[in-house]
mmCIF file of C-alpha atoms and ligand atoms in Angstrom:
data_model
loop_
_atom_site.group_PDB
_atom_site.id
_atom_site.type_symbol
_atom_site.label_atom_id
_atom_site.label_comp_id
_atom_site.label_asym_id
_atom_site.label_seq_id
_atom_site.Cartn_x
_atom_site.Cartn_y
_atom_site.Cartn_z
ATOM 1 C CA MET A 1 45.879 104.747 -34.382
ATOM 2 C CA ALA A 2 46.042 101.541 -32.292
ATOM 3 C CA GLY A 3 48.742 99.598 -34.141
ATOM 4 C CA THR A 4 49.794 95.991 -33.699
ATOM 5 C CA ASP A 5 52.325 97.088 -31.094
ATOM 6 C CA SER A 6 49.965 99.011 -28.841
ATOM 7 C CA PRO A 7 50.426 98.005 -25.173
ATOM 8 C CA ARG A 8 47.219 96.022 -25.369
ATOM 9 C CA ALA A 9 48.195 94.169 -28.533
ATOM 10 C CA ARG A 10 51.574 93.384 -27.005
ATOM 11 C CA ASP A 11 49.990 91.889 -23.886
ATOM 12 C CA GLU A 12 47.603 89.862 -26.015
ATOM 13 C CA ALA A 13 50.506 88.471 -28.022
ATOM 14 C CA LEU A 14 52.335 87.607 -24.790
ATOM 15 C CA SER A 15 49.228 85.892 -23.431
ATOM 16 C CA ARG A 16 48.846 83.800 -26.574
ATOM 17 C CA ALA A 17 52.485 82.689 -26.345
ATOM 18 C CA LEU A 18 52.035 81.842 -22.655
ATOM 19 C CA GLU A 19 48.942 79.791 -23.491
ATOM 20 C CA ARG A 20 50.858 77.787 -26.105
ATOM 21 C CA ARG A 21 53.516 77.105 -23.489
ATOM 22 C CA ARG A 22 50.887 75.970 -20.986
ATOM 23 C CA LYS A 23 49.358 73.581 -23.524
ATOM 24 C CA ALA A 24 52.770 72.050 -24.198
ATOM 25 C CA GLY A 25 53.296 71.345 -20.468
ATOM 26 C CA LEU A 26 56.188 73.821 -20.417
ATOM 27 C CA TYR A 27 54.702 76.539 -18.225
ATOM 28 C CA ARG A 28 56.853 77.409 -15.202
ATOM 29 C CA ARG A 29 56.028 79.063 -11.938
ATOM 30 C CA PRO A 30 57.873 79.286 -8.629
ATOM 31 C CA ARG A 31 56.286 77.621 -5.633
ATOM 32 C CA VAL A 32 56.340 79.715 -2.464
ATOM 33 C CA VAL A 33 58.253 78.362 0.530
ATOM 34 C CA ASP A 34 57.547 79.416 4.125
ATOM 35 C CA ALA A 35 59.937 79.360 7.073
ATOM 36 C CA GLY A 36 59.586 77.487 10.331
ATOM 37 C CA PHE A 37 60.471 73.884 9.527
ATOM 38 C CA GLU A 38 63.663 71.991 10.101
ATOM 39 C CA ALA A 39 65.452 70.661 6.991
ATOM 40 C CA PRO A 40 64.531 68.675 4.941
ATOM 41 C CA TRP A 41 60.928 69.571 5.853
ATOM 42 C CA GLN A 42 59.465 72.589 4.137
ATOM 43 C CA MET A 43 56.174 74.407 3.878
ATOM 44 C CA VAL A 44 55.689 74.772 0.123
ATOM 45 C CA ASP A 45 52.585 76.463 -1.312
ATOM 46 C CA GLY A 46 50.954 75.851 2.069
ATOM 47 C CA ARG A 47 51.716 72.129 2.107
ATOM 48 C CA ARG A 48 54.140 70.520 4.571
ATOM 49 C CA CYS A 49 56.474 68.311 2.602
ATOM 50 C CA ILE A 50 59.921 66.739 2.442
ATOM 51 C CA GLY A 51 62.143 68.643 0.031
ATOM 52 C CA PHE A 52 64.053 66.773 -2.682
ATOM 53 C CA SER A 53 64.622 69.861 -4.803
ATOM 54 C CA SER A 54 67.363 71.778 -3.060
ATOM 55 C CA ASN A 55 71.043 71.888 -3.966
ATOM 56 C CA ASP A 56 71.760 72.081 -0.235
ATOM 57 C CA TYR A 57 73.512 68.710 -0.459
ATOM 58 C CA LEU A 58 75.316 68.918 2.866
ATOM 59 C CA GLY A 59 72.363 70.309 4.802
ATOM 60 C CA LEU A 60 74.162 73.581 5.619
ATOM 61 C CA ALA A 61 71.648 76.140 4.340
ATOM 62 C CA ARG A 62 69.743 76.107 7.623
ATOM 63 C CA ASP A 63 72.613 75.201 9.971
ATOM 64 C CA PRO A 64 72.154 77.291 13.151
ATOM 65 C CA ARG A 65 75.919 77.771 13.618
ATOM 66 C CA ILE A 66 76.175 79.440 10.223
ATOM 67 C CA ALA A 67 73.023 81.474 10.811
ATOM 68 C CA ASP A 68 74.605 82.730 14.063
ATOM 69 C CA VAL A 69 77.737 83.840 12.236
ATOM 70 C CA LEU A 70 75.529 85.615 9.694
ATOM 71 C CA ALA A 71 73.560 87.410 12.413
ATOM 72 C CA GLN A 72 76.652 88.461 14.332
ATOM 73 C CA ALA A 73 78.429 89.673 11.214
ATOM 74 C CA ALA A 74 75.303 91.604 10.219
ATOM 75 C CA GLY A 75 75.504 93.289 13.620
ATOM 76 C CA ARG A 76 79.041 94.403 12.843
ATOM 77 C CA TRP A 77 78.794 95.101 9.127
ATOM 78 C CA GLY A 78 75.137 95.861 8.522
ATOM 79 C CA THR A 79 73.125 94.437 5.655
ATOM 80 C CA GLY A 80 74.897 95.565 2.513
ATOM 81 C CA SER A 81 78.381 96.210 1.168
ATOM 82 C CA GLY A 82 77.191 99.503 -0.278
ATOM 83 C CA ALA A 83 79.317 99.480 -3.419
ATOM 84 C CA ALA A 84 81.129 97.433 -6.018
ATOM 85 C CA HIS A 85 84.447 95.823 -4.992
ATOM 86 C CA LEU A 86 86.581 98.490 -6.691
ATOM 87 C CA ALA A 87 84.437 101.299 -5.336
ATOM 88 C CA GLY A 88 84.738 100.605 -1.607
ATOM 89 C CA GLY A 89 82.500 97.538 -1.236
ATOM 90 C CA HIS A 90 85.371 95.044 -0.785
ATOM 91 C CA THR A 91 85.641 94.348 2.952
ATOM 92 C CA ARG A 92 87.941 92.320 5.193
ATOM 93 C CA GLU A 93 85.230 89.595 5.158
ATOM 94 C CA HIS A 94 85.391 89.278 1.353
ATOM 95 C CA GLU A 95 89.173 89.184 1.507
ATOM 96 C CA ALA A 96 89.155 86.476 4.200
ATOM 97 C CA LEU A 97 86.671 84.348 2.260
ATOM 98 C CA GLU A 98 88.780 84.608 -0.900
ATOM 99 C CA GLU A 99 91.832 83.433 1.040
ATOM 100 C CA THR A 100 89.895 80.484 2.465
ATOM 101 C CA LEU A 101 88.606 79.497 -0.990
ATOM 102 C CA ALA A 102 92.081 79.741 -2.539
ATOM 103 C CA GLU A 103 93.507 77.554 0.184
ATOM 104 C CA TRP A 104 90.696 74.977 -0.074
ATOM 105 C CA THR A 105 91.008 74.652 -3.839
ATOM 106 C CA GLY A 106 94.833 74.684 -3.766
ATOM 107 C CA ARG A 107 95.059 77.789 -5.960
ATOM 108 C CA PRO A 108 97.138 80.937 -5.396
ATOM 109 C CA ARG A 109 94.097 83.208 -5.609
ATOM 110 C CA ALA A 110 90.297 83.223 -5.693
ATOM 111 C CA LEU A 111 87.948 86.042 -6.666
ATOM 112 C CA LEU A 112 84.481 86.292 -5.187
ATOM 113 C CA PHE A 113 81.528 86.921 -7.527
ATOM 114 C CA SER A 114 77.913 87.617 -6.593
ATOM 115 C CA THR A 115 76.554 84.519 -8.366
ATOM 116 C CA GLY A 116 77.797 81.580 -10.401
ATOM 117 C CA TYR A 117 76.005 82.927 -13.437
ATOM 118 C CA MET A 118 78.015 86.134 -13.122
ATOM 119 C CA ALA A 119 81.272 84.279 -12.412
ATOM 120 C CA ASN A 120 80.913 82.400 -15.699
ATOM 121 C CA LEU A 121 79.999 85.521 -17.674
ATOM 122 C CA GLY A 122 82.936 87.375 -16.113
ATOM 123 C CA ALA A 123 85.546 84.645 -16.564
ATOM 124 C CA LEU A 124 84.753 83.844 -20.176
ATOM 125 C CA THR A 125 84.365 87.421 -21.391
ATOM 126 C CA ALA A 126 87.563 88.489 -19.613
ATOM 127 C CA LEU A 127 89.667 85.671 -21.073
ATOM 128 C CA VAL A 128 88.263 84.854 -24.501
ATOM 129 C CA GLY A 129 88.472 87.060 -27.595
ATOM 130 C CA ARG A 130 86.400 87.107 -30.786
ATOM 131 C CA THR A 131 88.989 85.216 -32.790
ATOM 132 C CA ASP A 132 89.203 82.360 -30.265
ATOM 133 C CA LEU A 133 87.388 79.041 -30.174
ATOM 134 C CA ILE A 134 85.271 77.801 -27.247
ATOM 135 C CA LEU A 135 84.422 74.110 -26.982
ATOM 136 C CA GLU A 136 81.611 73.225 -24.607
ATOM 137 C CA ASP A 137 80.211 69.932 -23.416
ATOM 138 C CA ARG A 138 76.765 69.515 -24.934
ATOM 139 C CA LEU A 139 75.115 69.383 -21.493
ATOM 140 C CA ASN A 140 76.860 72.376 -19.925
ATOM 141 C CA HIS A 141 74.898 74.722 -17.671
ATOM 142 C CA ALA A 142 73.006 77.571 -19.350
ATOM 143 C CA SER A 143 75.287 80.197 -17.779
ATOM 144 C CA LEU A 144 78.292 78.696 -19.602
ATOM 145 C CA ILE A 145 76.420 78.736 -22.895
ATOM 146 C CA ASP A 146 75.331 82.352 -22.393
ATOM 147 C CA ALA A 147 78.842 83.368 -21.331
ATOM 148 C CA ALA A 148 80.343 81.825 -24.468
ATOM 149 C CA ARG A 149 77.856 83.666 -26.682
ATOM 150 C CA LEU A 150 78.722 86.946 -25.005
ATOM 151 C CA THR A 151 82.426 86.586 -25.884
ATOM 152 C CA GLY A 152 81.689 86.727 -29.623
ATOM 153 C CA ALA A 153 84.076 83.768 -30.135
ATOM 154 C CA THR A 154 83.267 80.745 -32.274
ATOM 155 C CA VAL A 155 81.415 78.253 -30.068
ATOM 156 C CA ARG A 156 81.178 74.512 -30.741
ATOM 157 C CA ARG A 157 79.711 71.782 -28.580
ATOM 158 C CA TYR A 158 81.250 68.350 -28.177
ATOM 159 C CA ALA A 159 79.504 65.082 -27.280
ATOM 160 C CA HIS A 160 78.671 64.847 -23.601
ATOM 161 C CA GLY A 161 81.557 63.700 -21.391
ATOM 162 C CA ASP A 162 83.532 62.493 -24.400
ATOM 163 C CA PRO A 163 87.272 63.351 -24.451
ATOM 164 C CA ALA A 164 87.714 61.666 -27.864
ATOM 165 C CA ALA A 165 85.022 63.886 -29.373
ATOM 166 C CA LEU A 166 86.723 66.872 -27.785
ATOM 167 C CA ARG A 167 90.068 65.833 -29.298
ATOM 168 C CA ARG A 168 88.516 65.645 -32.777
ATOM 169 C CA ARG A 169 87.098 69.147 -32.353
ATOM 170 C CA LEU A 170 90.491 70.481 -31.263
ATOM 171 C CA GLU A 171 92.263 68.756 -34.163
ATOM 172 C CA ALA A 172 89.796 70.325 -36.590
ATOM 173 C CA ALA A 173 90.363 73.732 -35.016
ATOM 174 C CA GLY A 174 93.759 74.356 -36.579
ATOM 175 C CA GLN A 175 95.476 77.456 -35.274
ATOM 176 C CA SER A 176 92.884 79.267 -33.175
ATOM 177 C CA ARG A 177 93.453 79.742 -29.488
ATOM 178 C CA SER A 178 91.045 77.366 -27.748
ATOM 179 C CA PHE A 179 89.164 77.217 -24.489
ATOM 180 C CA VAL A 180 87.445 74.066 -23.250
ATOM 181 C CA VAL A 181 84.551 74.497 -20.843
ATOM 182 C CA THR A 182 82.805 71.815 -18.800
ATOM 183 C CA ASP A 183 80.613 71.378 -15.748
ATOM 184 C CA GLY A 184 82.458 69.346 -13.081
ATOM 185 C CA VAL A 185 79.240 67.555 -12.057
ATOM 186 C CA PHE A 186 76.444 67.970 -14.604
ATOM 187 C CA SER A 187 73.616 69.873 -13.003
ATOM 188 C CA MET A 188 70.643 67.981 -14.466
ATOM 189 C CA ASP A 189 72.253 64.549 -14.958
ATOM 190 C CA GLY A 190 74.498 64.215 -11.928
ATOM 191 C CA ASP A 191 77.369 62.508 -13.717
ATOM 192 C CA VAL A 192 80.942 63.674 -13.154
ATOM 193 C CA ALA A 193 82.937 64.987 -16.121
ATOM 194 C CA PRO A 194 86.062 62.931 -16.974
ATOM 195 C CA VAL A 195 88.193 65.902 -15.943
ATOM 196 C CA THR A 196 91.530 64.042 -15.900
ATOM 197 C CA GLU A 197 91.088 62.861 -19.502
ATOM 198 C CA ILE A 198 89.748 66.213 -20.668
ATOM 199 C CA ALA A 199 92.700 67.973 -19.029
ATOM 200 C CA SER A 200 95.190 65.776 -20.858
ATOM 201 C CA VAL A 201 93.459 66.411 -24.209
ATOM 202 C CA CYS A 202 93.659 70.134 -23.422
ATOM 203 C CA ALA A 203 97.369 69.805 -22.590
ATOM 204 C CA GLU A 204 98.030 68.046 -25.940
ATOM 205 C CA HIS A 205 96.441 70.953 -27.788
ATOM 206 C CA ASP A 206 97.463 73.884 -25.563
ATOM 207 C CA ALA A 207 93.806 74.566 -24.824
ATOM 208 C CA CYS A 208 92.826 76.375 -21.632
ATOM 209 C CA LEU A 209 90.460 74.298 -19.470
ATOM 210 C CA ILE A 210 87.655 75.946 -17.496
ATOM 211 C CA VAL A 211 85.784 73.716 -15.040
ATOM 212 C CA ASP A 212 82.576 74.920 -13.383
ATOM 213 C CA ASP A 213 82.250 72.711 -10.312
ATOM 214 C CA ALA A 214 79.020 74.220 -8.975
ATOM 215 C CA HIS A 215 77.656 70.795 -7.927
ATOM 216 C CA GLY A 216 80.893 69.006 -7.082
ATOM 217 C CA LEU A 217 82.517 71.367 -4.627
ATOM 218 C CA GLY A 218 81.855 70.303 -1.043
ATOM 219 C CA VAL A 219 80.158 67.112 -2.214
ATOM 220 C CA ILE A 220 82.778 64.860 -3.795
ATOM 221 C CA GLY A 221 86.484 64.267 -3.318
ATOM 222 C CA PRO A 222 88.573 64.386 -0.145
ATOM 223 C CA ASP A 223 87.567 67.368 2.067
ATOM 224 C CA GLY A 224 84.885 68.052 -0.536
ATOM 225 C CA GLN A 225 87.447 69.438 -2.959
ATOM 226 C CA GLY A 226 85.181 68.508 -5.840
ATOM 227 C CA ALA A 227 85.519 67.054 -9.319
ATOM 228 C CA THR A 228 89.049 68.417 -9.791
ATOM 229 C CA ALA A 229 90.475 66.972 -6.548
ATOM 230 C CA GLY A 230 93.849 65.335 -7.166
ATOM 231 C CA ILE A 231 94.369 67.042 -10.531
ATOM 232 C CA ALA A 232 97.303 69.475 -10.686
ATOM 233 C CA PRO A 233 95.965 73.057 -10.578
ATOM 234 C CA ALA A 234 97.957 73.930 -13.722
ATOM 235 C CA GLN A 235 95.858 71.356 -15.617
ATOM 236 C CA VAL A 236 92.661 73.206 -14.633
ATOM 237 C CA PRO A 237 93.794 76.825 -14.816
ATOM 238 C CA VAL A 238 90.299 78.259 -14.350
ATOM 239 C CA LEU A 239 88.135 76.743 -11.626
ATOM 240 C CA VAL A 240 84.649 78.106 -10.936
ATOM 241 C CA GLY A 241 82.750 77.213 -7.780
ATOM 242 C CA THR A 242 79.441 78.339 -6.327
ATOM 243 C CA LEU A 243 78.558 79.041 -2.714
ATOM 244 C CA GLY A 244 74.776 78.739 -2.916
ATOM 245 C CA LYS A 245 74.631 74.968 -3.359
ATOM 246 C CA ALA A 246 76.534 72.540 -1.094
ATOM 247 C CA LEU A 247 77.761 75.497 0.974
ATOM 248 C CA GLY A 248 74.212 76.609 1.593
ATOM 249 C CA GLY A 249 74.989 80.313 1.214
ATOM 250 C CA PHE A 250 75.162 82.658 -1.729
ATOM 251 C CA GLY A 251 77.810 83.765 -4.192
ATOM 252 C CA ALA A 252 80.490 82.156 -6.329
ATOM 253 C CA PHE A 253 84.171 82.385 -7.132
ATOM 254 C CA VAL A 254 86.813 81.845 -9.763
ATOM 255 C CA ALA A 255 90.098 80.353 -8.519
ATOM 256 C CA GLY A 256 93.427 80.200 -10.327
ATOM 257 C CA SER A 257 96.775 81.881 -10.740
ATOM 258 C CA GLU A 258 97.742 85.380 -9.645
ATOM 259 C CA PRO A 259 97.707 86.768 -13.217
ATOM 260 C CA LEU A 260 94.335 85.114 -13.883
ATOM 261 C CA VAL A 261 92.668 86.764 -10.901
ATOM 262 C CA GLU A 262 94.350 90.120 -11.598
ATOM 263 C CA THR A 263 93.034 89.921 -15.166
ATOM 264 C CA LEU A 264 89.499 89.266 -13.918
ATOM 265 C CA ILE A 265 89.773 92.292 -11.628
ATOM 266 C CA GLN A 266 90.687 94.472 -14.628
ATOM 267 C CA ARG A 267 88.281 92.974 -17.159
ATOM 268 C CA ALA A 268 85.378 90.921 -15.765
ATOM 269 C CA ARG A 269 82.458 93.301 -16.220
ATOM 270 C CA SER A 270 80.059 91.158 -14.134
ATOM 271 C CA TRP A 271 82.487 91.633 -11.220
ATOM 272 C CA ILE A 272 83.414 95.281 -11.826
ATOM 273 C CA TYR A 273 79.962 96.716 -12.426
ATOM 274 C CA THR A 274 77.998 95.138 -9.616
ATOM 275 C CA THR A 275 77.573 95.575 -5.872
ATOM 276 C CA ALA A 276 79.827 93.343 -3.755
ATOM 277 C CA PRO A 277 77.886 90.659 -1.813
ATOM 278 C CA PRO A 278 76.903 91.556 1.768
ATOM 279 C CA PRO A 279 79.958 91.148 4.062
ATOM 280 C CA ALA A 280 77.866 89.157 6.535
ATOM 281 C CA VAL A 281 77.131 86.627 3.794
ATOM 282 C CA ALA A 282 80.868 86.332 3.116
ATOM 283 C CA ALA A 283 81.455 85.672 6.836
ATOM 284 C CA ALA A 284 78.706 83.030 6.906
ATOM 285 C CA VAL A 285 80.022 81.280 3.810
ATOM 286 C CA ARG A 286 83.520 81.138 5.307
ATOM 287 C CA GLU A 287 82.058 79.320 8.312
ATOM 288 C CA ALA A 288 80.197 77.003 5.903
ATOM 289 C CA VAL A 289 83.432 76.196 4.060
ATOM 290 C CA ASN A 290 85.133 75.280 7.327
ATOM 291 C CA ILE A 291 82.239 72.988 8.261
ATOM 292 C CA ALA A 292 82.025 71.453 4.772
ATOM 293 C CA ARG A 293 85.737 70.661 4.779
ATOM 294 C CA THR A 294 85.839 69.043 8.179
ATOM 295 C CA GLU A 295 82.497 67.284 8.705
ATOM 296 C CA ASP A 296 83.126 64.199 6.569
ATOM 297 C CA TRP A 297 80.073 62.499 8.073
ATOM 298 C CA ARG A 298 77.897 64.673 5.849
ATOM 299 C CA ARG A 299 79.500 63.263 2.696
ATOM 300 C CA GLU A 300 79.365 59.735 4.143
ATOM 301 C CA ARG A 301 75.680 60.049 4.961
ATOM 302 C CA LEU A 302 74.983 61.440 1.525
ATOM 303 C CA SER A 303 76.814 58.559 -0.050
ATOM 304 C CA ASP A 304 74.679 56.080 1.955
ATOM 305 C CA HIS A 305 71.507 57.807 0.723
ATOM 306 C CA ILE A 306 72.742 57.740 -2.883
ATOM 307 C CA GLY A 307 73.521 54.005 -2.700
ATOM 308 C CA HIS A 308 70.193 53.210 -1.043
ATOM 309 C CA PHE A 309 68.194 55.307 -3.510
ATOM 310 C CA ARG A 310 69.901 53.847 -6.581
ATOM 311 C CA ARG A 311 69.633 50.215 -5.496
ATOM 312 C CA SER A 312 65.967 50.505 -4.586
ATOM 313 C CA ALA A 313 64.996 52.680 -7.554
ATOM 314 C CA ALA A 314 66.695 50.245 -9.929
ATOM 315 C CA SER A 315 64.794 47.325 -8.416
ATOM 316 C CA LEU A 316 61.563 49.294 -8.941
ATOM 317 C CA GLY A 317 62.478 49.530 -12.622
ATOM 318 C CA LEU A 318 62.860 53.313 -12.612
ATOM 319 C CA ASN A 319 64.782 54.864 -15.474
ATOM 320 C CA LEU A 320 67.794 56.319 -13.638
ATOM 321 C CA ALA A 321 70.777 58.154 -15.103
ATOM 322 C CA PRO A 322 74.369 56.973 -14.509
ATOM 323 C CA SER A 323 75.016 59.268 -11.533
ATOM 324 C CA ASP A 324 76.908 58.647 -8.300
ATOM 325 C CA THR A 325 76.221 62.112 -6.966
ATOM 326 C CA PRO A 326 73.251 63.483 -4.988
ATOM 327 C CA ILE A 327 71.627 64.537 -8.282
ATOM 328 C CA GLN A 328 69.492 61.514 -9.212
ATOM 329 C CA PRO A 329 67.304 62.120 -12.248
ATOM 330 C CA VAL A 330 64.383 59.795 -12.970
ATOM 331 C CA ILE A 331 63.935 60.152 -16.732
ATOM 332 C CA LEU A 332 60.305 60.136 -17.864
ATOM 333 C CA GLY A 333 60.498 61.444 -21.437
ATOM 334 C CA SER A 334 57.656 63.854 -22.048
ATOM 335 C CA ALA A 335 57.288 67.166 -20.261
ATOM 336 C CA ARG A 336 53.698 66.274 -19.422
ATOM 337 C CA ALA A 337 54.674 62.973 -17.760
ATOM 338 C CA ALA A 338 57.286 64.765 -15.669
ATOM 339 C CA VAL A 339 54.834 67.430 -14.523
ATOM 340 C CA THR A 340 52.126 64.873 -13.713
ATOM 341 C CA ALA A 341 54.567 62.776 -11.667
ATOM 342 C CA SER A 342 55.916 65.828 -9.843
ATOM 343 C CA GLU A 343 52.380 66.927 -8.959
ATOM 344 C CA ALA A 344 51.427 63.458 -7.734
ATOM 345 C CA LEU A 345 54.497 63.397 -5.482
ATOM 346 C CA PHE A 346 53.664 66.872 -4.215
ATOM 347 C CA GLU A 347 50.178 65.666 -3.261
ATOM 348 C CA ALA A 348 51.931 62.915 -1.300
ATOM 349 C CA GLY A 349 54.059 65.479 0.580
ATOM 350 C CA LEU A 350 57.247 65.148 -1.455
ATOM 351 C CA TRP A 351 58.675 68.085 -3.359
ATOM 352 C CA VAL A 352 60.563 66.786 -6.413
ATOM 353 C CA PRO A 353 60.719 69.240 -9.322
ATOM 354 C CA ALA A 354 59.996 68.329 -12.937
ATOM 355 C CA ILE A 355 62.789 69.438 -15.261
ATOM 356 C CA ARG A 356 61.714 70.062 -18.840
ATOM 357 C CA PRO A 357 63.117 71.408 -22.099
ATOM 358 C CA PRO A 358 64.891 73.689 -22.733
ATOM 359 C CA THR A 359 66.724 72.979 -19.457
ATOM 360 C CA VAL A 360 67.184 69.372 -20.666
ATOM 361 C CA PRO A 361 67.039 68.014 -24.241
ATOM 362 C CA GLU A 362 63.655 67.359 -25.865
ATOM 363 C CA GLY A 363 62.266 63.937 -24.899
ATOM 364 C CA SER A 364 64.323 63.669 -21.702
ATOM 365 C CA ALA A 365 62.077 65.500 -19.234
ATOM 366 C CA ARG A 366 62.613 64.144 -15.755
ATOM 367 C CA LEU A 367 62.110 64.294 -12.054
ATOM 368 C CA ARG A 368 65.282 65.719 -10.550
ATOM 369 C CA VAL A 369 65.701 64.041 -7.185
ATOM 370 C CA SER A 370 68.254 65.820 -5.097
ATOM 371 C CA LEU A 371 69.507 64.041 -1.982
ATOM 372 C CA SER A 372 70.972 65.733 1.066
ATOM 373 C CA ALA A 373 72.785 64.902 4.276
ATOM 374 C CA ALA A 374 69.772 66.572 5.904
ATOM 375 C CA HIS A 375 67.577 63.630 4.829
ATOM 376 C CA ALA A 376 66.966 60.750 7.224
ATOM 377 C CA ASP A 377 66.853 57.175 5.900
ATOM 378 C CA ALA A 378 63.088 57.276 6.422
ATOM 379 C CA ASP A 379 62.765 60.315 4.117
ATOM 380 C CA VAL A 380 64.475 58.489 1.268
ATOM 381 C CA GLU A 381 62.341 55.422 1.983
ATOM 382 C CA ARG A 382 59.202 57.539 1.754
ATOM 383 C CA LEU A 383 60.247 58.928 -1.590
ATOM 384 C CA LEU A 384 60.917 55.413 -2.919
ATOM 385 C CA ASP A 385 57.484 54.272 -1.722
ATOM 386 C CA ALA A 386 55.808 57.173 -3.457
ATOM 387 C CA LEU A 387 57.772 56.598 -6.671
ATOM 388 C CA SER A 388 56.771 52.937 -6.712
ATOM 389 C CA GLY A 389 53.163 54.017 -6.217
ATOM 390 C CA LEU A 390 53.331 56.071 -9.414
ATOM 391 C CA GLY A 391 53.575 52.739 -11.227
ATOM 392 C CA PRO A 392 53.436 52.790 -15.034
ATOM 393 C CA MET A 393 53.976 56.546 -15.099
ATOM 394 C CA THR A 394 57.633 56.166 -14.187
ATOM 395 C CA ALA A 395 58.448 52.710 -15.575
ATOM 396 C CA GLY A 396 60.301 53.680 -18.751
ATOM 397 C CA SER A 397 58.526 55.346 -21.696
HETATM 398 C C1 PLP B 401 73.779 76.697 -10.430
HETATM 399 C C2 PLP B 401 74.864 76.739 -11.429
HETATM 400 C C3 PLP B 401 75.451 77.953 -11.775
HETATM 401 C C4 PLP B 401 74.910 79.259 -11.296
HETATM 402 O O1 PLP B 401 75.301 79.531 -10.002
HETATM 403 P P1 PLP B 401 74.455 80.592 -9.169
HETATM 404 O O2 PLP B 401 75.335 80.950 -8.043
HETATM 405 O O3 PLP B 401 73.194 79.901 -8.779
HETATM 406 O O4 PLP B 401 74.202 81.737 -10.113
HETATM 407 C C5 PLP B 401 76.547 77.927 -12.603
HETATM 408 N N1 PLP B 401 77.004 76.762 -13.112
HETATM 409 C C6 PLP B 401 76.437 75.585 -12.832
HETATM 410 C C7 PLP B 401 77.001 74.335 -13.416
HETATM 411 C C8 PLP B 401 75.340 75.541 -11.986
HETATM 412 O O5 PLP B 401 74.751 74.374 -11.717
#
């Protein structure tokens, strides 16, 4: 008998759900990018355009020096690591990258993960038990929310970027052991967490602070040390960074004390039960870290673009968010408005993604403009021209 869960009925139910999503302006699909253009130019879905979507803030993802290191290391090491870290996949290249990352972040140790998503899952599940409390900023990245759920601990959110709200949560917590988790730079809003204030609230309440600086590392602070630069490492005992954004490569890490990293090695299942990243990628990322640390002109150029974009966008009456980082959201409100604006920009040769719920809260759909040191002044100017041409679509709503 063909029941309601026959393969055909299942596909029909999926199709109906997809159709509802499409009607709500929430349907997602990846655009296809082709090679052969110098950053920030891209061939996207067959159209040549200037990219404002990448997290490649320093313009390192297509740096020929790093690509050379990758190619040479691939010649020596081959394409894959062949195994998990504990099963023979941990090479001299992984070890060297971990040492470089520890030194850069001023921590005794760093442990390399395959992705930031996995680093967050691994760190939280290894450290937090069911009887503990996790407090998360309301706008934290999805991987931090998923990681907290996986621990089985009690999870509460506190008001975005608000140390006083965090303090009230901790006071209400009573005796439980607490962990406080925040993005360093918020991925869809671009603002920087008040890490110094959050760290002192954590110190008052003996809470362990975990900062995920996926968008700050390489981009802000002296030598690109990120949102925690200048804060004593003991105040931020668990620091997560990613290597696929400003560093233009792939992978992630958790940095902290010797016992912290040893604990992750014993307990972080997303590190233990997965293939180590390709050694050639580790070699390339190490080169990227050295470039990111030393080439200050990239951060200076980025900062010029940010200032220029914000001043001009404000004078056009665009609804910007309070961000001083390369992530510059233009808030439009409805998902449909964001998609329409993104498509109009795409027609004009500018690739600026629309970000919709559930990635951002309902009613705050936006264009997420991402600036890079790879942009020329003229690229930013062209984007501003196109945004002003969208007229009423982007002027508040
Ligand atoms: C992108 C991002 C991640 C995930 O990192 P991947 O290496 O892309 O998996 C984690 N946390 C934050 C805050 C991010 O923005």
